[in-house]
Short mmCIF file of C-alpha atoms and ligand atoms in Angstrom, two decimals:
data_model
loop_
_atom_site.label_atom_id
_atom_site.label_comp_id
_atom_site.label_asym_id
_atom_site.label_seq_id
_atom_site.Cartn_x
_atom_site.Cartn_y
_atom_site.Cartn_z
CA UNK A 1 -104.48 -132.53 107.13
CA UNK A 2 -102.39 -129.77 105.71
CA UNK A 3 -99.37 -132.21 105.55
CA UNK A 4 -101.90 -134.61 103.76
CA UNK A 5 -102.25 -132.03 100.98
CA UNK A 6 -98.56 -131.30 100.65
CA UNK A 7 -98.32 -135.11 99.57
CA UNK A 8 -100.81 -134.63 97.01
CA UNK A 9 -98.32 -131.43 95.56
CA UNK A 10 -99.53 -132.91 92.43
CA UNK A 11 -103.00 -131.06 92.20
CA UNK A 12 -103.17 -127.78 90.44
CA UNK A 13 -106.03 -125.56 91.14
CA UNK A 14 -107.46 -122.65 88.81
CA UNK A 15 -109.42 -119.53 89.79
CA UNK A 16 -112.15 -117.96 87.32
CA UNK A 17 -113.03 -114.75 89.49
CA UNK A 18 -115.76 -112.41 88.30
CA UNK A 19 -116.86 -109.13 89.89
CA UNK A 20 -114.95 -105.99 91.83
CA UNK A 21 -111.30 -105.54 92.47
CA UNK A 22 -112.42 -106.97 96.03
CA UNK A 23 -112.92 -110.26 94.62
CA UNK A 24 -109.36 -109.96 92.51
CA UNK A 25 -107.47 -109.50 95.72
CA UNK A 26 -109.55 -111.87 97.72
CA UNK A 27 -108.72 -114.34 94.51
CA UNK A 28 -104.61 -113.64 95.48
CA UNK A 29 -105.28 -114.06 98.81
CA UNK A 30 -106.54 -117.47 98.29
CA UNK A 31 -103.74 -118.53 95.68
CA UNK A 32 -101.44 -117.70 98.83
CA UNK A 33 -103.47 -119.87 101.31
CA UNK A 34 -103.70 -122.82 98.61
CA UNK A 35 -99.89 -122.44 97.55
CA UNK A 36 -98.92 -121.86 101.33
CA UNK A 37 -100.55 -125.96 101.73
CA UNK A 38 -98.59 -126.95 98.88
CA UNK A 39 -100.82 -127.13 95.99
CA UNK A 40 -99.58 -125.55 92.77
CA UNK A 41 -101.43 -122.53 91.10
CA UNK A 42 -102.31 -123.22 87.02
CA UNK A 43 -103.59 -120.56 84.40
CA UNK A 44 -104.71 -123.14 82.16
CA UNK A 45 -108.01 -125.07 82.95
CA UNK A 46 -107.38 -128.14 81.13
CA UNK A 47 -104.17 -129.04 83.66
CA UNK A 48 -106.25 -128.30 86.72
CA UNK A 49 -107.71 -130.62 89.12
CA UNK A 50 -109.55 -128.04 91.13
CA UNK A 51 -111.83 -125.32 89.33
CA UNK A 52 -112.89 -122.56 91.52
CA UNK A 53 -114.92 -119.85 90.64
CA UNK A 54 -114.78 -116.90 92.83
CA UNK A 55 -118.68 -115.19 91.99
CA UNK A 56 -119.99 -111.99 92.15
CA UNK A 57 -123.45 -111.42 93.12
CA UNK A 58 -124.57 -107.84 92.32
CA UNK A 59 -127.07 -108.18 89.65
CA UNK A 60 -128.65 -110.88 88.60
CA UNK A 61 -126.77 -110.72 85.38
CA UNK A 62 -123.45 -111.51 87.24
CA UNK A 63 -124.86 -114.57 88.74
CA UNK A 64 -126.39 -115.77 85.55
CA UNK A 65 -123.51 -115.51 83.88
CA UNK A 66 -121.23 -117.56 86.42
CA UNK A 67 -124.10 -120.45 86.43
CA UNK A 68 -123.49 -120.93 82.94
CA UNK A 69 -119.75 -121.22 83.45
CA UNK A 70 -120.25 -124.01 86.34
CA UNK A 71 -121.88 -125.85 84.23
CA UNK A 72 -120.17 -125.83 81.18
CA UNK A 73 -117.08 -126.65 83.75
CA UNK A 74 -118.46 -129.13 85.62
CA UNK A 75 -119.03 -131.41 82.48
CA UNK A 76 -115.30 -132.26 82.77
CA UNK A 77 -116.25 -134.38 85.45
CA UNK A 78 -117.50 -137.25 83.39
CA UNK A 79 -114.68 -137.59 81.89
CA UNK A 80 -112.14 -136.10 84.68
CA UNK A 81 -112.20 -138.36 87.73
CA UNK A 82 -111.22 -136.57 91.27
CA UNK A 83 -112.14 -133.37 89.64
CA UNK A 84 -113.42 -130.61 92.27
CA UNK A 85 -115.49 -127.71 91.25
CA UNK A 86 -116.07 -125.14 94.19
CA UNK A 87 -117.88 -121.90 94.43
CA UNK A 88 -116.67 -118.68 96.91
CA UNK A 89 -117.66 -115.30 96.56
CA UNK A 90 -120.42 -113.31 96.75
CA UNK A 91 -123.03 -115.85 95.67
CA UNK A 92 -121.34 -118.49 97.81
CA UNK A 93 -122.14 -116.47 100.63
CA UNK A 94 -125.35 -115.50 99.34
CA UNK A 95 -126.41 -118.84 98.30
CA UNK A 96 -124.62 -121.41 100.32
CA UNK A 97 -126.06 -124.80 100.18
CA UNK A 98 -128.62 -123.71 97.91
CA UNK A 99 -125.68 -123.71 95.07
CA UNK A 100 -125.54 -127.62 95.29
CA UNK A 101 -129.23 -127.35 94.14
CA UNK A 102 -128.62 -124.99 91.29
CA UNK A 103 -125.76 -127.59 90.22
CA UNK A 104 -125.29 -130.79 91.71
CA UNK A 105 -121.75 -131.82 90.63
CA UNK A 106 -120.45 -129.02 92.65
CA UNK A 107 -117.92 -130.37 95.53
CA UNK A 108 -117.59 -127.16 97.82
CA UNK A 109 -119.10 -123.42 98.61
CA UNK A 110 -116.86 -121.20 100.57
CA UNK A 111 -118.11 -117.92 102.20
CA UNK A 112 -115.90 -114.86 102.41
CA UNK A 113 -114.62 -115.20 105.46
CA UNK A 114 -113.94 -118.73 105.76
CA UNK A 115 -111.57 -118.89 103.02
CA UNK A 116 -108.59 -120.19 105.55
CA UNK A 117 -110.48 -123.34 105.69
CA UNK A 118 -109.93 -123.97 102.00
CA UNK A 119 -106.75 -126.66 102.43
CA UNK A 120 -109.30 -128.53 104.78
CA UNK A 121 -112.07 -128.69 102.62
CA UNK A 122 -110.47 -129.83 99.76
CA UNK A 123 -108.80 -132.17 101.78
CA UNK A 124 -112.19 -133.31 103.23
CA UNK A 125 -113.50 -133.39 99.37
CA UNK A 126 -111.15 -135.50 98.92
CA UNK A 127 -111.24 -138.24 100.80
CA UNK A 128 -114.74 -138.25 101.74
CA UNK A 129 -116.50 -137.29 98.51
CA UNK A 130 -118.94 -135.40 100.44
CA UNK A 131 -120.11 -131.88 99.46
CA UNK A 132 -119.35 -129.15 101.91
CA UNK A 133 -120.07 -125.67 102.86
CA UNK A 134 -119.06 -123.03 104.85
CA UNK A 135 -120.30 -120.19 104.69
CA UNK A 136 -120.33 -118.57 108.36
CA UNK A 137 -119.49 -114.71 107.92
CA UNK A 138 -116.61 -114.10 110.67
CA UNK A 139 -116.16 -110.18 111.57
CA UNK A 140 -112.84 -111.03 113.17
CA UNK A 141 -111.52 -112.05 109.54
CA UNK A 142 -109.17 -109.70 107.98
CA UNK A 143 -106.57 -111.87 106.44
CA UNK A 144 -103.56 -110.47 108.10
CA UNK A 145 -100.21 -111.94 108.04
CA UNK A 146 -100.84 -112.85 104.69
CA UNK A 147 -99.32 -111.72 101.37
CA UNK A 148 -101.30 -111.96 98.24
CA UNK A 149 -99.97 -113.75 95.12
CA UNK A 150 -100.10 -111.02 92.96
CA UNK A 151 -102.31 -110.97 89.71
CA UNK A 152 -101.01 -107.78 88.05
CA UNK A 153 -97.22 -107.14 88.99
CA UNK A 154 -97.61 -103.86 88.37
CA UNK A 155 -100.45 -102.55 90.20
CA UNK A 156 -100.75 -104.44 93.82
CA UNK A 157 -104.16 -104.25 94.94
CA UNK A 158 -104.31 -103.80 98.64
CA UNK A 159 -107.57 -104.36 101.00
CA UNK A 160 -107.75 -101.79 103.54
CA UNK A 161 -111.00 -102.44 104.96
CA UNK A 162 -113.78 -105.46 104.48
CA UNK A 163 -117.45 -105.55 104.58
CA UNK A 164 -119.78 -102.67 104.31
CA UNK A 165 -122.10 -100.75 106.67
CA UNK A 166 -124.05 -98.60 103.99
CA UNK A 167 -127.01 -100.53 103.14
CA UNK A 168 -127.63 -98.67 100.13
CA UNK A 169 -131.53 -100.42 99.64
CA UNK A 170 -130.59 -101.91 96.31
CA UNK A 171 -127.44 -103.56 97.49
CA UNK A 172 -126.44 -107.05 98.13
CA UNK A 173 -122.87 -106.41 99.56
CA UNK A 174 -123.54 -105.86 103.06
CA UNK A 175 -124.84 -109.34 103.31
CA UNK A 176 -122.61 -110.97 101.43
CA UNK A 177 -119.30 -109.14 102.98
CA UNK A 178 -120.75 -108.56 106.32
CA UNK A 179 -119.90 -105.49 108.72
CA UNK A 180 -116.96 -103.27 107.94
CA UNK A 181 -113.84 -103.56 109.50
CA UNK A 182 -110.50 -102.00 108.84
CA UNK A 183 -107.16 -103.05 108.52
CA UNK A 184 -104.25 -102.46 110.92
CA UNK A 185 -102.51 -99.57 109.32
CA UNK A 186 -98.89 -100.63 110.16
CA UNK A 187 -100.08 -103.86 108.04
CA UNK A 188 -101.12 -101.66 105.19
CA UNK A 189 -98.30 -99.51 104.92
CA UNK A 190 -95.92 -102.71 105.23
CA UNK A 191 -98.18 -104.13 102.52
CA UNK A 192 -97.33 -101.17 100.34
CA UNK A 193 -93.94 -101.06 100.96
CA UNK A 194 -93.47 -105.00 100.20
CA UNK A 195 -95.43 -104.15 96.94
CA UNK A 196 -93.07 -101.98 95.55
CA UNK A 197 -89.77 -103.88 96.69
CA UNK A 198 -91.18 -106.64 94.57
CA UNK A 199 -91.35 -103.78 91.92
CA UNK A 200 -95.16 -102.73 91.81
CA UNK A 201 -94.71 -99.01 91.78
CA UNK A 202 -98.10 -98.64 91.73
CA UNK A 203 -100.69 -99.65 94.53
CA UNK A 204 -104.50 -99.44 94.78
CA UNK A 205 -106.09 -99.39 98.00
CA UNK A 206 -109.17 -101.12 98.17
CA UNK A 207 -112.68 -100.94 100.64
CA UNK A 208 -116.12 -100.39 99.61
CA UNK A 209 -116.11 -97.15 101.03
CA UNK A 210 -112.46 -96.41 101.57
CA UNK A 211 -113.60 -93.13 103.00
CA UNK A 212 -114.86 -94.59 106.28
CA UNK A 213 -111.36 -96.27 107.26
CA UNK A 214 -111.07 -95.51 110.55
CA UNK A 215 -107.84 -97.64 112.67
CA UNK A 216 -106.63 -96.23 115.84
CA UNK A 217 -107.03 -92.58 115.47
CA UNK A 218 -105.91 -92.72 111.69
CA UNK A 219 -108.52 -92.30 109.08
CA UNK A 220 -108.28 -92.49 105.03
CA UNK A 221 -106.36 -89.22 104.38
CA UNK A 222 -103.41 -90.41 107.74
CA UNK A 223 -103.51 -93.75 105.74
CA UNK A 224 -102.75 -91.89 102.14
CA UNK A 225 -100.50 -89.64 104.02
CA UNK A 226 -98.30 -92.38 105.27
CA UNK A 227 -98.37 -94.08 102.02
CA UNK A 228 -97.37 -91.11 100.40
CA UNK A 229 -93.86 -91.44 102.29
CA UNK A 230 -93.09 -94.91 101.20
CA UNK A 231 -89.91 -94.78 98.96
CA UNK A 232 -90.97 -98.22 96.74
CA UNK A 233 -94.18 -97.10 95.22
CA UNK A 234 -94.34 -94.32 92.77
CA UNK A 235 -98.41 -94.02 92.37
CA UNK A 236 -101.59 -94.69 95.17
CA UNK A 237 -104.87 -94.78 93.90
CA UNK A 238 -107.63 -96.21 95.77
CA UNK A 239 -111.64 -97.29 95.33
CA UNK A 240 -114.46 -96.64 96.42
CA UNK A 241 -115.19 -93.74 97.78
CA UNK A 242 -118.82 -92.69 99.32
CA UNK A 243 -119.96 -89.11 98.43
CA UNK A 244 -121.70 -89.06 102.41
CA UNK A 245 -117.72 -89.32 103.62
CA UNK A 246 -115.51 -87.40 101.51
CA UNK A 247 -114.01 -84.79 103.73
CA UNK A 248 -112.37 -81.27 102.49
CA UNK A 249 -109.29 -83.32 104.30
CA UNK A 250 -109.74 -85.84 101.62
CA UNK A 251 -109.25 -83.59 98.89
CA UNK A 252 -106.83 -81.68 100.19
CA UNK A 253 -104.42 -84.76 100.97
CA UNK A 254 -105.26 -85.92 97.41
CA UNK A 255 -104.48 -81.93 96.22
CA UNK A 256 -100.99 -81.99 97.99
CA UNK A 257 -99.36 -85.61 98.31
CA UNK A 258 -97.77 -86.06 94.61
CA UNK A 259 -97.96 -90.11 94.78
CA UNK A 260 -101.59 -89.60 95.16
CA UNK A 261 -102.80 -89.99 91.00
CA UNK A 262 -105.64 -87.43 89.98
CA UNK A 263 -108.73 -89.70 89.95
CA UNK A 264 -111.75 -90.50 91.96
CA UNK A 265 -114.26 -92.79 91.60
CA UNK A 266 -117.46 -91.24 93.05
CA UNK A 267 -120.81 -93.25 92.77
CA UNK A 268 -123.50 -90.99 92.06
CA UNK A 269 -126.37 -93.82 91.59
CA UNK A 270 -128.94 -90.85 90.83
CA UNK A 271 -129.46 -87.21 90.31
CA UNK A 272 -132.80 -87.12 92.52
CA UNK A 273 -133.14 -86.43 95.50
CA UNK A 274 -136.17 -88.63 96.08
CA UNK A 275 -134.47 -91.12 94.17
CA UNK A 276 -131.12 -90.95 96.46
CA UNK A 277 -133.12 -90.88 99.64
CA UNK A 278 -134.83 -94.08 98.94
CA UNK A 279 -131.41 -95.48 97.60
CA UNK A 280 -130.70 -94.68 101.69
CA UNK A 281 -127.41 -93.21 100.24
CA UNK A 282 -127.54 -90.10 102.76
CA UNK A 283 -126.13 -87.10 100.18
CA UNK A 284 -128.18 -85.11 97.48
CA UNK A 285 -127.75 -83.86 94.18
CA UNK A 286 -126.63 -80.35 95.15
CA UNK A 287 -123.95 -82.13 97.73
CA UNK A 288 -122.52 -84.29 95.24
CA UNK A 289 -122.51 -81.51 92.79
CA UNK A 290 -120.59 -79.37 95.36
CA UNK A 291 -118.10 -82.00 96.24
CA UNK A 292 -117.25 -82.27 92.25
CA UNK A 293 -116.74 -78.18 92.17
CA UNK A 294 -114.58 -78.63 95.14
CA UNK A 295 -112.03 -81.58 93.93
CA UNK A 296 -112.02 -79.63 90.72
CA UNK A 297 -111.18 -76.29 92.18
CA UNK A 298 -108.49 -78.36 94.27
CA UNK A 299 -107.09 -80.56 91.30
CA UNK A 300 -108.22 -78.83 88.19
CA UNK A 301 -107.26 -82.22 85.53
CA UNK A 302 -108.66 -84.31 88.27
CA UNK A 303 -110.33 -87.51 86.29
CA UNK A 304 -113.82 -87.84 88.15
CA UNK A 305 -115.82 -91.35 86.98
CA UNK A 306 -118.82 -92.61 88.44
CA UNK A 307 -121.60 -95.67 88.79
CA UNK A 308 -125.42 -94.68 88.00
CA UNK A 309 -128.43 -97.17 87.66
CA UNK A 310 -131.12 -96.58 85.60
CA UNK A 311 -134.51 -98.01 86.30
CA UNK A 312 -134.39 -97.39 90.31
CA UNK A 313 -137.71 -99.10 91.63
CA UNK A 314 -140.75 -96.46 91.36
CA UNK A 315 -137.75 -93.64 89.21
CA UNK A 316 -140.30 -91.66 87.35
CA UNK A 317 -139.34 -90.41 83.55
CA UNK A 318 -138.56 -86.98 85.13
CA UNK A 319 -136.45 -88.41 88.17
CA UNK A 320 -134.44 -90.52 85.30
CA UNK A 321 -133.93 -87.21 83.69
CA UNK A 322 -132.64 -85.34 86.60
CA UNK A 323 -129.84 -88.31 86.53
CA UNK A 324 -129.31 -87.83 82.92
CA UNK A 325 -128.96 -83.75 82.96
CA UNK A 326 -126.72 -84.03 86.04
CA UNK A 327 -124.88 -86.17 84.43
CA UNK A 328 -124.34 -83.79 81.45
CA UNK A 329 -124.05 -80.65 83.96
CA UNK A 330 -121.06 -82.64 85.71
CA UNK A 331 -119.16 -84.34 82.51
CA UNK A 332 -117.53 -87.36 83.83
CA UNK A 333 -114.59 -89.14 82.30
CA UNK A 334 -115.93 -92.19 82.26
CA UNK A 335 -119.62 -94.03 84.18
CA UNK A 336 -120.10 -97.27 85.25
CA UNK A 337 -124.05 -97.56 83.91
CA UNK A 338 -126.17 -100.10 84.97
CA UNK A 339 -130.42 -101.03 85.10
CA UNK A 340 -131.77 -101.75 88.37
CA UNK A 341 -132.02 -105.26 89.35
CA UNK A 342 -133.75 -106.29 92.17
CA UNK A 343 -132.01 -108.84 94.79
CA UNK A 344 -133.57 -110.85 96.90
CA UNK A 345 -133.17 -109.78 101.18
CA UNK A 346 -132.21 -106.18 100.43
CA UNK A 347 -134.75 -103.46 100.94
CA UNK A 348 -135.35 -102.40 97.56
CA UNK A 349 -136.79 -106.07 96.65
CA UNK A 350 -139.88 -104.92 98.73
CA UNK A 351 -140.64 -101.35 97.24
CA UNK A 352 -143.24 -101.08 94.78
CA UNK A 353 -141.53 -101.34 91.13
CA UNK A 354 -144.08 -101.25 88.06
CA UNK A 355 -141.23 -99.68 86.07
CA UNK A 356 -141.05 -102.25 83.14
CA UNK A 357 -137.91 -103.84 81.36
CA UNK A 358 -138.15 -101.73 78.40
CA UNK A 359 -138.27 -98.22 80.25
CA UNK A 360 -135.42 -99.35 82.13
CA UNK A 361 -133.63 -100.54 79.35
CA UNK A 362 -134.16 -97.37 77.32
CA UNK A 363 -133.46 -95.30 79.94
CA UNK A 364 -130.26 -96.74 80.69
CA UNK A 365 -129.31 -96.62 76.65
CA UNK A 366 -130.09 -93.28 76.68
CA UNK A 367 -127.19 -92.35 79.54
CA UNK A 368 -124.94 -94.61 78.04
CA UNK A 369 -125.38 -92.67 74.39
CA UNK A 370 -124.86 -89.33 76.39
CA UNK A 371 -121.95 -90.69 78.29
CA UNK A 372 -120.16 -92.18 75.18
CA UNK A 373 -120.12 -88.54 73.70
CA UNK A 374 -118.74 -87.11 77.12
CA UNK A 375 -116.29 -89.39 77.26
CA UNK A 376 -114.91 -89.21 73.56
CA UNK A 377 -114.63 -85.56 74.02
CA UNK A 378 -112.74 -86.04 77.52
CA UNK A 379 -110.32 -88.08 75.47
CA UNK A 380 -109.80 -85.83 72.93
CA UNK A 381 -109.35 -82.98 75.39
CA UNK A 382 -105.99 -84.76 76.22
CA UNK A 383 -104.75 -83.75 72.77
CA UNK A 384 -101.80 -81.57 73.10
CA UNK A 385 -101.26 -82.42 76.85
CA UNK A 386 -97.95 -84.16 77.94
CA UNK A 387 -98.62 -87.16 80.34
CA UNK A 388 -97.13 -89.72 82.58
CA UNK A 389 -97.37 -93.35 81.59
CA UNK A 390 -97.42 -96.19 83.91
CA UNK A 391 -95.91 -98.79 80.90
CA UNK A 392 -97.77 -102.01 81.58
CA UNK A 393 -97.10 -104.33 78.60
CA UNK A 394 -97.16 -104.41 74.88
CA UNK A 395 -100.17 -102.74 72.73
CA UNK A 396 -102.78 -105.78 71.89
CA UNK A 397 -103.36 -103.93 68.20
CA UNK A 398 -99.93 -103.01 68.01
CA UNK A 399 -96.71 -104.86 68.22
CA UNK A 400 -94.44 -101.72 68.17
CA UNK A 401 -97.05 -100.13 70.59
CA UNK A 402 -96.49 -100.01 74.35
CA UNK A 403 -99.75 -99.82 76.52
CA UNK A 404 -99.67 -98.27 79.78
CA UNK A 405 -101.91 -95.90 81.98
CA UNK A 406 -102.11 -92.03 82.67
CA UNK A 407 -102.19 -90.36 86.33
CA UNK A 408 -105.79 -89.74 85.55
CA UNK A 409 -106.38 -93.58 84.71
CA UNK A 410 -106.57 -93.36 81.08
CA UNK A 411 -104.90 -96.25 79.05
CA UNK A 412 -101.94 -94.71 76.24
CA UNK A 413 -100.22 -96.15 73.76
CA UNK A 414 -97.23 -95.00 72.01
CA UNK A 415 -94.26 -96.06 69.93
CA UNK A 416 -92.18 -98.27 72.24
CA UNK A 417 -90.44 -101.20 73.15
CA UNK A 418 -90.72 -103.96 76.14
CA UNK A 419 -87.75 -102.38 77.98
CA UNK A 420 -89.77 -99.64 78.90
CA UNK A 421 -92.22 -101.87 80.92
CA UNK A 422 -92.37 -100.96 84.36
CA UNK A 423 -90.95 -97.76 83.83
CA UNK A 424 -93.11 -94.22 83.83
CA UNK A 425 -92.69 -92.23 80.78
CA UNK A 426 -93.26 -89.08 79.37
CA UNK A 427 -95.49 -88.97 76.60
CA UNK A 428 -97.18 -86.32 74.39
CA UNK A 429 -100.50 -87.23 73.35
CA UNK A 430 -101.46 -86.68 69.91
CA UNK A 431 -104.85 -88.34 69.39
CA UNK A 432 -107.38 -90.12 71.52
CA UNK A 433 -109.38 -93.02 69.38
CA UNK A 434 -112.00 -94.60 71.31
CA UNK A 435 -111.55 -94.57 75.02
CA UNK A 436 -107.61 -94.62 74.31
CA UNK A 437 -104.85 -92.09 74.18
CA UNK A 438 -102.43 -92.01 71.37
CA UNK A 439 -99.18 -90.77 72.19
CA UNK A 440 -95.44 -90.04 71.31
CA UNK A 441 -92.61 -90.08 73.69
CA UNK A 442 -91.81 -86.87 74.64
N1 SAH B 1 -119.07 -100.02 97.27
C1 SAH B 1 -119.10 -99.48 96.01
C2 SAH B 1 -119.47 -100.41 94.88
C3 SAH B 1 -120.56 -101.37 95.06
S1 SAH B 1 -121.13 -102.34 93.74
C4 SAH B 1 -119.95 -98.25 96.09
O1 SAH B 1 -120.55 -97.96 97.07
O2 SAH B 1 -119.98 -97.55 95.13
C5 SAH B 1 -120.77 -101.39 92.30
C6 SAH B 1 -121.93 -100.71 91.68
O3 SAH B 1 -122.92 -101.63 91.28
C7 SAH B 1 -122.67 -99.74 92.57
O4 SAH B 1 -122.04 -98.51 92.67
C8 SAH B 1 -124.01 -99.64 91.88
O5 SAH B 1 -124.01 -98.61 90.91
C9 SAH B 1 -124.15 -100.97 91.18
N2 SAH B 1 -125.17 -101.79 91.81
C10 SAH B 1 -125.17 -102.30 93.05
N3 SAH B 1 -126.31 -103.00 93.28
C11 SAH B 1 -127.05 -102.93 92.15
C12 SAH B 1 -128.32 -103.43 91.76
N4 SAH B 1 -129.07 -104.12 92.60
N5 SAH B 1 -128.76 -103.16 90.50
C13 SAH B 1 -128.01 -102.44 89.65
N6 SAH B 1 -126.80 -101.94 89.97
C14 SAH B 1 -126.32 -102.17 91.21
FE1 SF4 B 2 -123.35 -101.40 98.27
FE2 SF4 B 2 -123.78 -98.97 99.17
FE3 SF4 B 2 -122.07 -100.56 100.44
FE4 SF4 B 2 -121.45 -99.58 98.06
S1 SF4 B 2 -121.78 -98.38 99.93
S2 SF4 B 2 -121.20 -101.67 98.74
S3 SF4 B 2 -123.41 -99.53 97.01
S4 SF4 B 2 -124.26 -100.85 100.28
FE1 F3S B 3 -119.81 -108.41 93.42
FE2 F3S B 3 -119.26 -109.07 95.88
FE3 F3S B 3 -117.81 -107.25 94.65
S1 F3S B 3 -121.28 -108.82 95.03
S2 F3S B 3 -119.27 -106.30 93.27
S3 F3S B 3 -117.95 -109.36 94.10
S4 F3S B 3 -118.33 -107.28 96.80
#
């Protein structure tokens, strides 16, 4: 079959991916398997004869919005013949067959795990015409022994772990990604090496609780350790971590190992206890406030950002506010803000929610108002400070502008040319417009 598809070396296939950096690596996974069975990877839509659309199911907004691409795509087909449009994903998982119903011009739906199949399918597509779906979530699934086609050369996203064991009640993940499981480290750290022979000096280690890795005795701070001695790679960051998991060891390893950068991301979802507990997150307030006090005492210019949702079935105007003063208490750099929506199968869907749209809504404009000013005055905090920048490419506002990110994960621009991409440079900052840095180089 694969030998069929080498034949047909012709075909060019696309992918549209929408959602977290999971879905970005899975996305370069799959341009490997598709590549590896001879089709040929395009960036423009109009050359492809395969459209797939890697979705994202974790609110309803996400979904919404990757229905109305579908079907804005799939019109091609009456004028494009041997066309295939397939879904994979989140929502492919979620929704399996059902997607055919949503759209019937679409030719395949891929689960998570299954995405090895791919050559076959499209094969199958092919030559039988037939829709098809696979959707079966596999536990035994980790994608080893294969190297991702890179979509930023710079920063190599690496999965450490899949799947999620949390079941935060709100949350659609663990049944779309199924039960964690972690990488073998010696695959990881050969991962990271390869990543910055082929020049990306900096890696991000990816899990949806990359505090739980746990692979033969080593667990997340071993793993950072290890990566920390790898000559090729200048900078590790990594996402997401749990508050319930971070260990002192955590923050110490982060505190000590210089390749580690000075940023966590650290959902908080609420500041009420109540709230939290029927999130089923497992932490409260006070421990999340004491795990911020501790990475700051540890790493005192440590860049701490976070995800909140506003609108939590049953939040009261006083629990909302308890997320909105702890919010102020704790200054983040930057938060993730988002209104509840509810999703079908999780827990949440079947808790009593009278809370209506516009409470939600104006509760989550009011964090992101108090946020905006937080994080303006972060920026301009920077003023003054000398920093290291990750060059990435050139300014989009600014021709003589290079762009590039901070340790701390905040985008800088400064007077520059191309040669300098790839390179880490010093930089004084000397104003901070928006949510970026303005800098000279030092
Ligand atoms: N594993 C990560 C990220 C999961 S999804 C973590 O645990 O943090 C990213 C963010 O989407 C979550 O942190 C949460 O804030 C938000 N989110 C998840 N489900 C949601 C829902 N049903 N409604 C609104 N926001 C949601
Ligand atoms: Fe979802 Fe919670 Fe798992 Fe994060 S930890 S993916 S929020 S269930
Ligand atoms: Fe979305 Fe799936 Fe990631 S639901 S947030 S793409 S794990």
């Amino acid at each position: 079959m694969i030998s069929d598809i080498k034949r047909k070396k012709y075909m060019k296939f696309i992918i549209e991916t929408y959602g977290c950096q999971m879905n970005v690596a899975d996305s370069e996974l799959i341009v490997s398997i598709l590549n590896n069975a001879g089709l040929t990877h395009t960036e423009n839509i109009d050359d492809a004869q395969i459209i797939i659309f890697n979705t994202c199911s974790v609110r309803e907004n996400a979904e919404k919005r990757v229905i109305g691409r579908i079907t804005s795509e799939v019109s091609r087909k009456s004028h494009q013949n041997n066309l295939l449009v397939g879904i994979v994903g989140c929502m492919a998982q979620r929704l399996g067959e059902e997607l055919k119903k949503i759209n019937k011009k679409i030719d395949f739906v891929v689960g998570v795990d299954q995405y090895s199949l791919l050559p076959e399918i499209i094969e199958d597509c092919l030559n039988n015409n037939d829709f098809i779906s696979k959707t079966t979530l596999n536990q035994a699934e980790i994608y080893n022994d294969l190297y991702p086609t890179r979509s930023n050369p710079l920063n190599a996203f690496i999965t450490i772990m899949r799947g999620c064991n949390n079941f935060c009640t709100y949350c659609i993940v663990p049944f779309t990604r199924g039960r964690e499981r972690s990488r073998p480290i010696k695959e990881i750290l050969s991962e990271i090496e390869l990543a910055g022979q082929n020049k990306s000096f900096e890696v991000t280690l990816l899990g949806q609780n990359v505090n739980s890795y746990s692979f033969e005795n080593n667990d997340f701070p071993d793993l950072l350790q290890k990566a920390n001695e790898i000559d090729s790679i200048r900078r590790i960051r990594f996402v997401t971590s749990h508050p319930k998991d971070l260990s002192d060891k955590l923050i110490e390893t982060m505190a000590t190992y210089e390749k580690v950068c000075e940023h966590i991301h650290l959902p908080l979802q609420s500041g009420n206890n109540e709230i939290l507990n029927k999130m089923n997150r497992k932490y409260t307030a006070e421990h999340y406030l004491n795990l911020i006090n501790k990475l700051r005492k540890a790493m005192p210019d440590i860049a701490i950002t976070t995800d909140v949702i506003a609108g939590f079935p049953s939040e009261t105007e006083e629990q909302y506010l308890d997320t909105l003063n702890i919010m102020k208490e704790i200054q983040f750099d930057f938060a993730y803000m988002f209104k509840y929506s509810e999703r079908t199968g999780t827990k949440a869907a079947d808790f009593e929610d009278s809370i209506p749209e516009t409470t939600r809504l104006y509760r989550l404009q009011n964090l992101i108002d108090q946020q905006t000013e937080i994080t303006t005055a972060k920026y301009k905090k920077k003023i003054g400070s000398i920093q290291e920048v990750y060059v990435e490419c050139k300014s989009k506002r600014n021709s003589n502008e290079m762009s590039g990110k901070t340790r701390d994960f905040k985008i800088t621009v400064f007077d520059g040319n191309e040669s300098l991409i790839n390179q880490f440079v010093k930089v004084k900052i000397v104003d901070a417009v928006g949510w970026t840095l303005k800098g000279i180089k030092n």
